[in-house]
Amino acid sequence: MDSFEVNKIAGAVLAAILVIAGTKTLLDINFHKHKPEKAGWALPVEAIAAKPAEPEAPFDVAAITTLLPKANADAGKAVFKKCLACHTADKGGRNLVGPNLWGVVGRKIAEAPGFNFSDAMKKHPGTWSWDELTKYLHSPVGAIPGNKMQFPGVKDNTDLADLLVYLRTLSDSPIALPK
Ligand code: HEC
């Protein structure tokens, strides 16, 4: 092996190290960019552990409706922040991208006054019962294919139950909670 070849090999090894180190640095930078925005030390370990990238478990409506009697409307109001981009919640509030949601629980589907619902929504029979609302808010597209609410759904059962009891408060005479 002459010294030229040794140099070539050394060069190749160095290049490999550079690529590895470089990739690692890029990964580090990327990783840091995606850190949660909220700073703080008491990171809820379970919350992180509860978000694996595994396929969704089959959805069980009863698993949510049984939570309703003990659900927390105040916490639900916080969950509702996700909806405020498109919905108002006050009595007589404006329709935005989506309809005003005052009185929606128990009302006929697609009946919010003055809102132009999609055909998919208008054709969907029934009222916003606890079951219908649970299915729809868990997966809007799954529950009513073709409806135009651009929202992925609330996948956490507790959040969804809290949200539902909050929606129930948007009424002069809230309907009964499921037994
Ligand atoms: C990006 C906008 C957007 C977001 C975010 C959004 N919605 Fe909607 N929502 C809509 C639209 C648009 C419709 C009407 C769908 C149609 O006509 O197909 C709708 C319809 C509804 C309806 C049916 C109303 C009725 O009178 O029949 C309910 C209930 C509802 N949304 C609840 C929610 C809740 C609760 C959230 C938050 C968890 C939410 N939406 C988030 C746009 C949105």
PDB file of C-alpha atoms and ligand atoms in Angstrom:
ATOM      1  CA  MET A   1       0.000   0.000   0.000  1.00  0.00           C
ATOM      2  CA  ASP A   2       1.618   3.303  -1.008  1.00  0.00           C
ATOM      3  CA  SER A   3       1.117   6.478   0.930  1.00  0.00           C
ATOM      4  CA  PHE A   4      -1.295   7.803  -1.672  1.00  0.00           C
ATOM      5  CA  GLU A   5      -3.647   4.919  -1.025  1.00  0.00           C
ATOM      6  CA  VAL A   6      -3.309   5.346   2.731  1.00  0.00           C
ATOM      7  CA  ASN A   7      -4.299   8.963   2.249  1.00  0.00           C
ATOM      8  CA  LYS A   8      -7.327   7.931   0.218  1.00  0.00           C
ATOM      9  CA  ILE A   9      -8.459   5.554   2.947  1.00  0.00           C
ATOM     10  CA  ALA A  10      -7.867   8.130   5.651  1.00  0.00           C
ATOM     11  CA  GLY A  11      -9.812  10.612   3.560  1.00  0.00           C
ATOM     12  CA  ALA A  12     -12.724   8.225   3.196  1.00  0.00           C
ATOM     13  CA  VAL A  13     -12.787   7.550   6.939  1.00  0.00           C
ATOM     14  CA  LEU A  14     -12.752  11.249   7.716  1.00  0.00           C
ATOM     15  CA  ALA A  15     -15.554  11.884   5.252  1.00  0.00           C
ATOM     16  CA  ALA A  16     -17.650   9.164   6.895  1.00  0.00           C
ATOM     17  CA  ILE A  17     -17.089  10.677  10.325  1.00  0.00           C
ATOM     18  CA  LEU A  18     -18.099  14.074   8.993  1.00  0.00           C
ATOM     19  CA  VAL A  19     -21.323  12.707   7.551  1.00  0.00           C
ATOM     20  CA  ILE A  20     -22.202  10.937  10.788  1.00  0.00           C
ATOM     21  CA  ALA A  21     -21.387  13.916  12.985  1.00  0.00           C
ATOM     22  CA  GLY A  22     -23.185  16.248  10.618  1.00  0.00           C
ATOM     23  CA  THR A  23     -26.320  14.137  10.562  1.00  0.00           C
ATOM     24  CA  LYS A  24     -26.324  13.913  14.311  1.00  0.00           C
ATOM     25  CA  THR A  25     -26.027  17.685  14.618  1.00  0.00           C
ATOM     26  CA  LEU A  26     -28.885  18.188  12.171  1.00  0.00           C
ATOM     27  CA  LEU A  27     -30.990  15.695  14.094  1.00  0.00           C
ATOM     28  CA  ASP A  28     -30.193  17.519  17.316  1.00  0.00           C
ATOM     29  CA  ILE A  29     -31.171  20.851  15.788  1.00  0.00           C
ATOM     30  CA  ASN A  30     -34.388  19.350  14.460  1.00  0.00           C
ATOM     31  CA  PHE A  31     -35.158  17.704  17.728  1.00  0.00           C
ATOM     32  CA  HIS A  32     -34.707  20.923  19.651  1.00  0.00           C
ATOM     33  CA  LYS A  33     -36.956  22.769  17.237  1.00  0.00           C
ATOM     34  CA  HIS A  34     -39.819  20.395  18.044  1.00  0.00           C
ATOM     35  CA  LYS A  35     -39.591  20.682  21.773  1.00  0.00           C
ATOM     36  CA  PRO A  36     -42.917  21.618  23.351  1.00  0.00           C
ATOM     37  CA  GLU A  37     -43.475  25.350  23.413  1.00  0.00           C
ATOM     38  CA  LYS A  38     -44.422  25.453  27.049  1.00  0.00           C
ATOM     39  CA  ALA A  39     -41.271  25.603  29.103  1.00  0.00           C
ATOM     40  CA  GLY A  40     -41.154  24.072  32.530  1.00  0.00           C
ATOM     41  CA  TRP A  41     -39.615  21.260  34.448  1.00  0.00           C
ATOM     42  CA  ALA A  42     -42.585  19.251  35.598  1.00  0.00           C
ATOM     43  CA  LEU A  43     -43.062  17.519  32.263  1.00  0.00           C
ATOM     44  CA  PRO A  44     -45.993  15.131  32.598  1.00  0.00           C
ATOM     45  CA  VAL A  45     -44.274  11.883  31.806  1.00  0.00           C
ATOM     46  CA  GLU A  46     -47.507   9.940  31.328  1.00  0.00           C
ATOM     47  CA  ALA A  47     -48.757  12.489  28.795  1.00  0.00           C
ATOM     48  CA  ILE A  48     -45.668  11.935  26.702  1.00  0.00           C
ATOM     49  CA  ALA A  49     -45.798   8.185  27.121  1.00  0.00           C
ATOM     50  CA  ALA A  50     -49.482   8.205  26.156  1.00  0.00           C
ATOM     51  CA  LYS A  51     -48.753   9.513  22.670  1.00  0.00           C
ATOM     52  CA  PRO A  52     -47.115   6.624  20.848  1.00  0.00           C
ATOM     53  CA  ALA A  53     -47.342   6.528  17.069  1.00  0.00           C
ATOM     54  CA  GLU A  54     -49.429   3.399  17.037  1.00  0.00           C
ATOM     55  CA  PRO A  55     -52.705   2.981  15.132  1.00  0.00           C
ATOM     56  CA  GLU A  56     -55.848   4.301  16.792  1.00  0.00           C
ATOM     57  CA  ALA A  57     -57.641   1.850  19.027  1.00  0.00           C
ATOM     58  CA  PRO A  58     -61.202   1.056  17.942  1.00  0.00           C
ATOM     59  CA  PHE A  59     -63.483   3.805  19.169  1.00  0.00           C
ATOM     60  CA  ASP A  60     -66.039   2.984  21.825  1.00  0.00           C
ATOM     61  CA  VAL A  61     -68.759   5.628  22.241  1.00  0.00           C
ATOM     62  CA  ALA A  62     -69.856   4.206  25.582  1.00  0.00           C
ATOM     63  CA  ALA A  63     -66.352   4.711  26.955  1.00  0.00           C
ATOM     64  CA  ILE A  64     -66.991   8.452  26.662  1.00  0.00           C
ATOM     65  CA  THR A  65     -70.670   8.699  27.515  1.00  0.00           C
ATOM     66  CA  THR A  66     -70.046   6.869  30.793  1.00  0.00           C
ATOM     67  CA  LEU A  67     -67.522   9.586  31.669  1.00  0.00           C
ATOM     68  CA  LEU A  68     -70.039  12.392  31.219  1.00  0.00           C
ATOM     69  CA  PRO A  69     -71.641  12.437  34.687  1.00  0.00           C
ATOM     70  CA  LYS A  70     -68.228  13.129  36.221  1.00  0.00           C
ATOM     71  CA  ALA A  71     -66.780  15.263  33.423  1.00  0.00           C
ATOM     72  CA  ASN A  72     -65.603  18.815  34.038  1.00  0.00           C
ATOM     73  CA  ALA A  73     -67.217  21.636  32.062  1.00  0.00           C
ATOM     74  CA  ASP A  74     -64.483  24.123  33.014  1.00  0.00           C
ATOM     75  CA  ALA A  75     -61.829  21.840  31.574  1.00  0.00           C
ATOM     76  CA  GLY A  76     -64.110  21.433  28.567  1.00  0.00           C
ATOM     77  CA  LYS A  77     -64.136  25.179  28.078  1.00  0.00           C
ATOM     78  CA  ALA A  78     -60.354  25.020  27.745  1.00  0.00           C
ATOM     79  CA  VAL A  79     -60.653  22.216  25.179  1.00  0.00           C
ATOM     80  CA  PHE A  80     -63.165  24.393  23.320  1.00  0.00           C
ATOM     81  CA  LYS A  81     -60.352  26.856  22.531  1.00  0.00           C
ATOM     82  CA  LYS A  82     -59.576  24.532  19.608  1.00  0.00           C
ATOM     83  CA  CYS A  83     -62.989  25.307  18.209  1.00  0.00           C
ATOM     84  CA  LEU A  84     -62.995  29.091  18.628  1.00  0.00           C
ATOM     85  CA  ALA A  85     -61.286  29.661  15.286  1.00  0.00           C
ATOM     86  CA  CYS A  86     -64.504  28.565  13.617  1.00  0.00           C
ATOM     87  CA  HIS A  87     -67.295  28.663  16.202  1.00  0.00           C
ATOM     88  CA  THR A  88     -68.840  31.149  18.601  1.00  0.00           C
ATOM     89  CA  ALA A  89     -70.515  29.772  21.721  1.00  0.00           C
ATOM     90  CA  ASP A  90     -72.569  32.693  23.039  1.00  0.00           C
ATOM     91  CA  LYS A  91     -76.317  33.011  22.689  1.00  0.00           C
ATOM     92  CA  GLY A  92     -77.101  34.702  19.389  1.00  0.00           C
ATOM     93  CA  GLY A  93     -73.393  34.676  18.453  1.00  0.00           C
ATOM     94  CA  ARG A  94     -72.274  34.997  14.868  1.00  0.00           C
ATOM     95  CA  ASN A  95     -71.720  32.129  12.507  1.00  0.00           C
ATOM     96  CA  LEU A  96     -68.063  32.039  11.492  1.00  0.00           C
ATOM     97  CA  VAL A  97     -66.543  29.334   9.290  1.00  0.00           C
ATOM     98  CA  GLY A  98     -68.750  27.031  11.355  1.00  0.00           C
ATOM     99  CA  PRO A  99     -72.173  27.689  12.903  1.00  0.00           C
ATOM    100  CA  ASN A 100     -72.783  29.305  16.293  1.00  0.00           C
ATOM    101  CA  LEU A 101     -73.035  26.447  18.819  1.00  0.00           C
ATOM    102  CA  TRP A 102     -75.474  27.868  21.376  1.00  0.00           C
ATOM    103  CA  GLY A 103     -78.100  25.214  22.069  1.00  0.00           C
ATOM    104  CA  VAL A 104     -76.508  22.619  19.804  1.00  0.00           C
ATOM    105  CA  VAL A 105     -76.701  19.675  22.225  1.00  0.00           C
ATOM    106  CA  GLY A 106     -79.994  17.887  21.624  1.00  0.00           C
ATOM    107  CA  ARG A 107     -80.889  20.038  18.603  1.00  0.00           C
ATOM    108  CA  LYS A 108     -81.623  18.618  15.159  1.00  0.00           C
ATOM    109  CA  ILE A 109     -78.447  18.129  13.128  1.00  0.00           C
ATOM    110  CA  ALA A 110     -77.651  20.991  10.710  1.00  0.00           C
ATOM    111  CA  GLU A 111     -80.334  23.322  12.082  1.00  0.00           C
ATOM    112  CA  ALA A 112     -78.223  26.215  13.395  1.00  0.00           C
ATOM    113  CA  PRO A 113     -80.052  29.335  12.187  1.00  0.00           C
ATOM    114  CA  GLY A 114     -78.636  31.134   9.179  1.00  0.00           C
ATOM    115  CA  PHE A 115     -75.835  28.693   8.468  1.00  0.00           C
ATOM    116  CA  ASN A 116     -75.292  27.090   5.104  1.00  0.00           C
ATOM    117  CA  PHE A 117     -74.555  23.459   5.955  1.00  0.00           C
ATOM    118  CA  SER A 118     -73.034  20.980   3.537  1.00  0.00           C
ATOM    119  CA  ASP A 119     -75.298  18.455   1.847  1.00  0.00           C
ATOM    120  CA  ALA A 120     -73.602  15.672   3.804  1.00  0.00           C
ATOM    121  CA  MET A 121     -74.611  17.361   7.030  1.00  0.00           C
ATOM    122  CA  LYS A 122     -78.144  18.226   5.896  1.00  0.00           C
ATOM    123  CA  LYS A 123     -78.719  14.624   4.813  1.00  0.00           C
ATOM    124  CA  HIS A 124     -77.511  13.192   8.107  1.00  0.00           C
ATOM    125  CA  PRO A 125     -80.642  12.226  10.028  1.00  0.00           C
ATOM    126  CA  GLY A 126     -81.371  12.766  13.699  1.00  0.00           C
ATOM    127  CA  THR A 127     -80.417  15.110  16.508  1.00  0.00           C
ATOM    128  CA  TRP A 128     -77.160  15.873  18.297  1.00  0.00           C
ATOM    129  CA  SER A 129     -77.697  13.187  20.909  1.00  0.00           C
ATOM    130  CA  TRP A 130     -74.792  12.324  23.187  1.00  0.00           C
ATOM    131  CA  ASP A 131     -73.900   9.410  20.910  1.00  0.00           C
ATOM    132  CA  GLU A 132     -74.020  11.424  17.675  1.00  0.00           C
ATOM    133  CA  LEU A 133     -72.065  14.301  19.150  1.00  0.00           C
ATOM    134  CA  THR A 134     -69.473  11.980  20.658  1.00  0.00           C
ATOM    135  CA  LYS A 135     -68.883  10.198  17.361  1.00  0.00           C
ATOM    136  CA  TYR A 136     -68.775  13.439  15.392  1.00  0.00           C
ATOM    137  CA  LEU A 137     -66.375  15.281  17.677  1.00  0.00           C
ATOM    138  CA  HIS A 138     -64.103  12.246  17.960  1.00  0.00           C
ATOM    139  CA  SER A 139     -63.836  12.028  14.181  1.00  0.00           C
ATOM    140  CA  PRO A 140     -65.830  14.543  12.127  1.00  0.00           C
ATOM    141  CA  VAL A 141     -64.939  12.944   8.787  1.00  0.00           C
ATOM    142  CA  GLY A 142     -65.389   9.402  10.053  1.00  0.00           C
ATOM    143  CA  ALA A 143     -68.823  10.113  11.532  1.00  0.00           C
ATOM    144  CA  ILE A 144     -70.268  12.184   8.673  1.00  0.00           C
ATOM    145  CA  PRO A 145     -68.198  11.669   5.521  1.00  0.00           C
ATOM    146  CA  GLY A 146     -68.233  14.690   3.243  1.00  0.00           C
ATOM    147  CA  ASN A 147     -69.083  17.242   5.941  1.00  0.00           C
ATOM    148  CA  LYS A 148     -66.965  20.383   5.711  1.00  0.00           C
ATOM    149  CA  MET A 149     -65.685  20.810   9.262  1.00  0.00           C
ATOM    150  CA  GLN A 150     -61.907  20.837   8.795  1.00  0.00           C
ATOM    151  CA  PHE A 151     -61.027  19.467  12.198  1.00  0.00           C
ATOM    152  CA  PRO A 152     -59.260  16.187  13.027  1.00  0.00           C
ATOM    153  CA  GLY A 153     -61.357  15.461  16.109  1.00  0.00           C
ATOM    154  CA  VAL A 154     -60.748  15.236  19.855  1.00  0.00           C
ATOM    155  CA  LYS A 155     -58.989  11.916  20.409  1.00  0.00           C
ATOM    156  CA  ASP A 156     -58.494  12.016  24.156  1.00  0.00           C
ATOM    157  CA  ASN A 157     -61.524  10.497  25.917  1.00  0.00           C
ATOM    158  CA  THR A 158     -61.340  12.738  28.990  1.00  0.00           C
ATOM    159  CA  ASP A 159     -60.951  15.878  26.876  1.00  0.00           C
ATOM    160  CA  LEU A 160     -63.883  14.814  24.751  1.00  0.00           C
ATOM    161  CA  ALA A 161     -66.110  14.127  27.764  1.00  0.00           C
ATOM    162  CA  ASP A 162     -65.176  17.492  29.306  1.00  0.00           C
ATOM    163  CA  LEU A 163     -65.873  19.230  25.994  1.00  0.00           C
ATOM    164  CA  LEU A 164     -69.290  17.585  25.722  1.00  0.00           C
ATOM    165  CA  VAL A 165     -70.425  18.703  29.174  1.00  0.00           C
ATOM    166  CA  TYR A 166     -69.175  22.197  28.366  1.00  0.00           C
ATOM    167  CA  LEU A 167     -71.239  22.246  25.157  1.00  0.00           C
ATOM    168  CA  ARG A 168     -74.210  21.164  27.254  1.00  0.00           C
ATOM    169  CA  THR A 169     -73.926  24.389  29.290  1.00  0.00           C
ATOM    170  CA  LEU A 170     -74.519  26.443  26.112  1.00  0.00           C
ATOM    171  CA  SER A 171     -78.257  26.386  26.603  1.00  0.00           C
ATOM    172  CA  ASP A 172     -81.076  27.919  28.599  1.00  0.00           C
ATOM    173  CA  SER A 173     -82.340  24.423  29.402  1.00  0.00           C
ATOM    174  CA  PRO A 174     -79.506  21.874  29.081  1.00  0.00           C
ATOM    175  CA  ILE A 175     -80.593  18.329  28.230  1.00  0.00           C
ATOM    176  CA  ALA A 176     -80.086  15.554  30.766  1.00  0.00           C
ATOM    177  CA  LEU A 177     -76.747  13.786  31.009  1.00  0.00           C
ATOM    178  CA  PRO A 178     -76.785  10.108  30.053  1.00  0.00           C
ATOM    179  CA  LYS A 179     -77.435   7.812  33.024  1.00  0.00           C
TER     180      LYS A 179
HETATM  181  C1  HEC B   1     -61.680  24.858  10.896  1.00  0.00           C
HETATM  182  C2  HEC B   1     -62.986  25.226  11.354  1.00  0.00           C
HETATM  183  C3  HEC B   1     -63.644  24.391  12.420  1.00  0.00           C
HETATM  184  C4  HEC B   1     -63.123  23.991  13.626  1.00  0.00           C
HETATM  185  C5  HEC B   1     -61.724  24.207  14.181  1.00  0.00           C
HETATM  186  C6  HEC B   1     -64.205  23.318  14.313  1.00  0.00           C
HETATM  187  N1  HEC B   1     -65.325  23.315  13.550  1.00  0.00           N
HETATM  188 FE1  HEC B   1     -67.146  22.564  14.040  1.00  0.00          FE
HETATM  189  N2  HEC B   1     -67.886  23.001  12.218  1.00  0.00           N
HETATM  190  C7  HEC B   1     -67.182  23.655  11.228  1.00  0.00           C
HETATM  191  C8  HEC B   1     -68.002  23.713  10.024  1.00  0.00           C
HETATM  192  C9  HEC B   1     -67.594  24.346   8.695  1.00  0.00           C
HETATM  193  C10 HEC B   1     -69.204  23.044  10.332  1.00  0.00           C
HETATM  194  C11 HEC B   1     -70.366  22.777   9.379  1.00  0.00           C
HETATM  195  C12 HEC B   1     -70.063  21.467   8.657  1.00  0.00           C
HETATM  196  C13 HEC B   1     -70.921  21.179   7.453  1.00  0.00           C
HETATM  197  O1  HEC B   1     -71.900  21.885   7.180  1.00  0.00           O
HETATM  198  O2  HEC B   1     -70.565  20.204   6.754  1.00  0.00           O
HETATM  199  C14 HEC B   1     -69.105  22.637  11.724  1.00  0.00           C
HETATM  200  C15 HEC B   1     -70.116  21.989  12.421  1.00  0.00           C
HETATM  201  C16 HEC B   1     -70.084  21.687  13.754  1.00  0.00           C
HETATM  202  C17 HEC B   1     -71.180  21.129  14.521  1.00  0.00           C
HETATM  203  C18 HEC B   1     -72.575  20.828  14.011  1.00  0.00           C
HETATM  204  C19 HEC B   1     -73.447  22.043  14.268  1.00  0.00           C
HETATM  205  C20 HEC B   1     -74.915  21.889  13.946  1.00  0.00           C
HETATM  206  O3  HEC B   1     -75.677  22.806  14.297  1.00  0.00           O
HETATM  207  O4  HEC B   1     -75.341  20.882  13.359  1.00  0.00           O
HETATM  208  C21 HEC B   1     -70.729  20.978  15.786  1.00  0.00           C
HETATM  209  C22 HEC B   1     -71.506  20.426  16.983  1.00  0.00           C
HETATM  210  C23 HEC B   1     -69.350  21.429  15.824  1.00  0.00           C
HETATM  211  N3  HEC B   1     -69.002  21.851  14.570  1.00  0.00           N
HETATM  212  C24 HEC B   1     -68.563  21.427  16.953  1.00  0.00           C
HETATM  213  C25 HEC B   1     -67.202  21.753  16.958  1.00  0.00           C
HETATM  214  C26 HEC B   1     -66.375  21.667  18.120  1.00  0.00           C
HETATM  215  C27 HEC B   1     -66.853  21.294  19.510  1.00  0.00           C
HETATM  216  C28 HEC B   1     -65.105  21.991  17.724  1.00  0.00           C
HETATM  217  C29 HEC B   1     -63.828  21.983  18.550  1.00  0.00           C
HETATM  218  C30 HEC B   1     -63.512  20.749  19.217  1.00  0.00           C
HETATM  219  C31 HEC B   1     -65.167  22.338  16.325  1.00  0.00           C
HETATM  220  N4  HEC B   1     -66.457  22.175  15.889  1.00  0.00           N
HETATM  221  C32 HEC B   1     -64.087  22.767  15.568  1.00  0.00           C
HETATM  222  C33 HEC B   1     -65.915  24.184  11.324  1.00  0.00           C
HETATM  223  C34 HEC B   1     -65.029  23.954  12.380  1.00  0.00           C
END
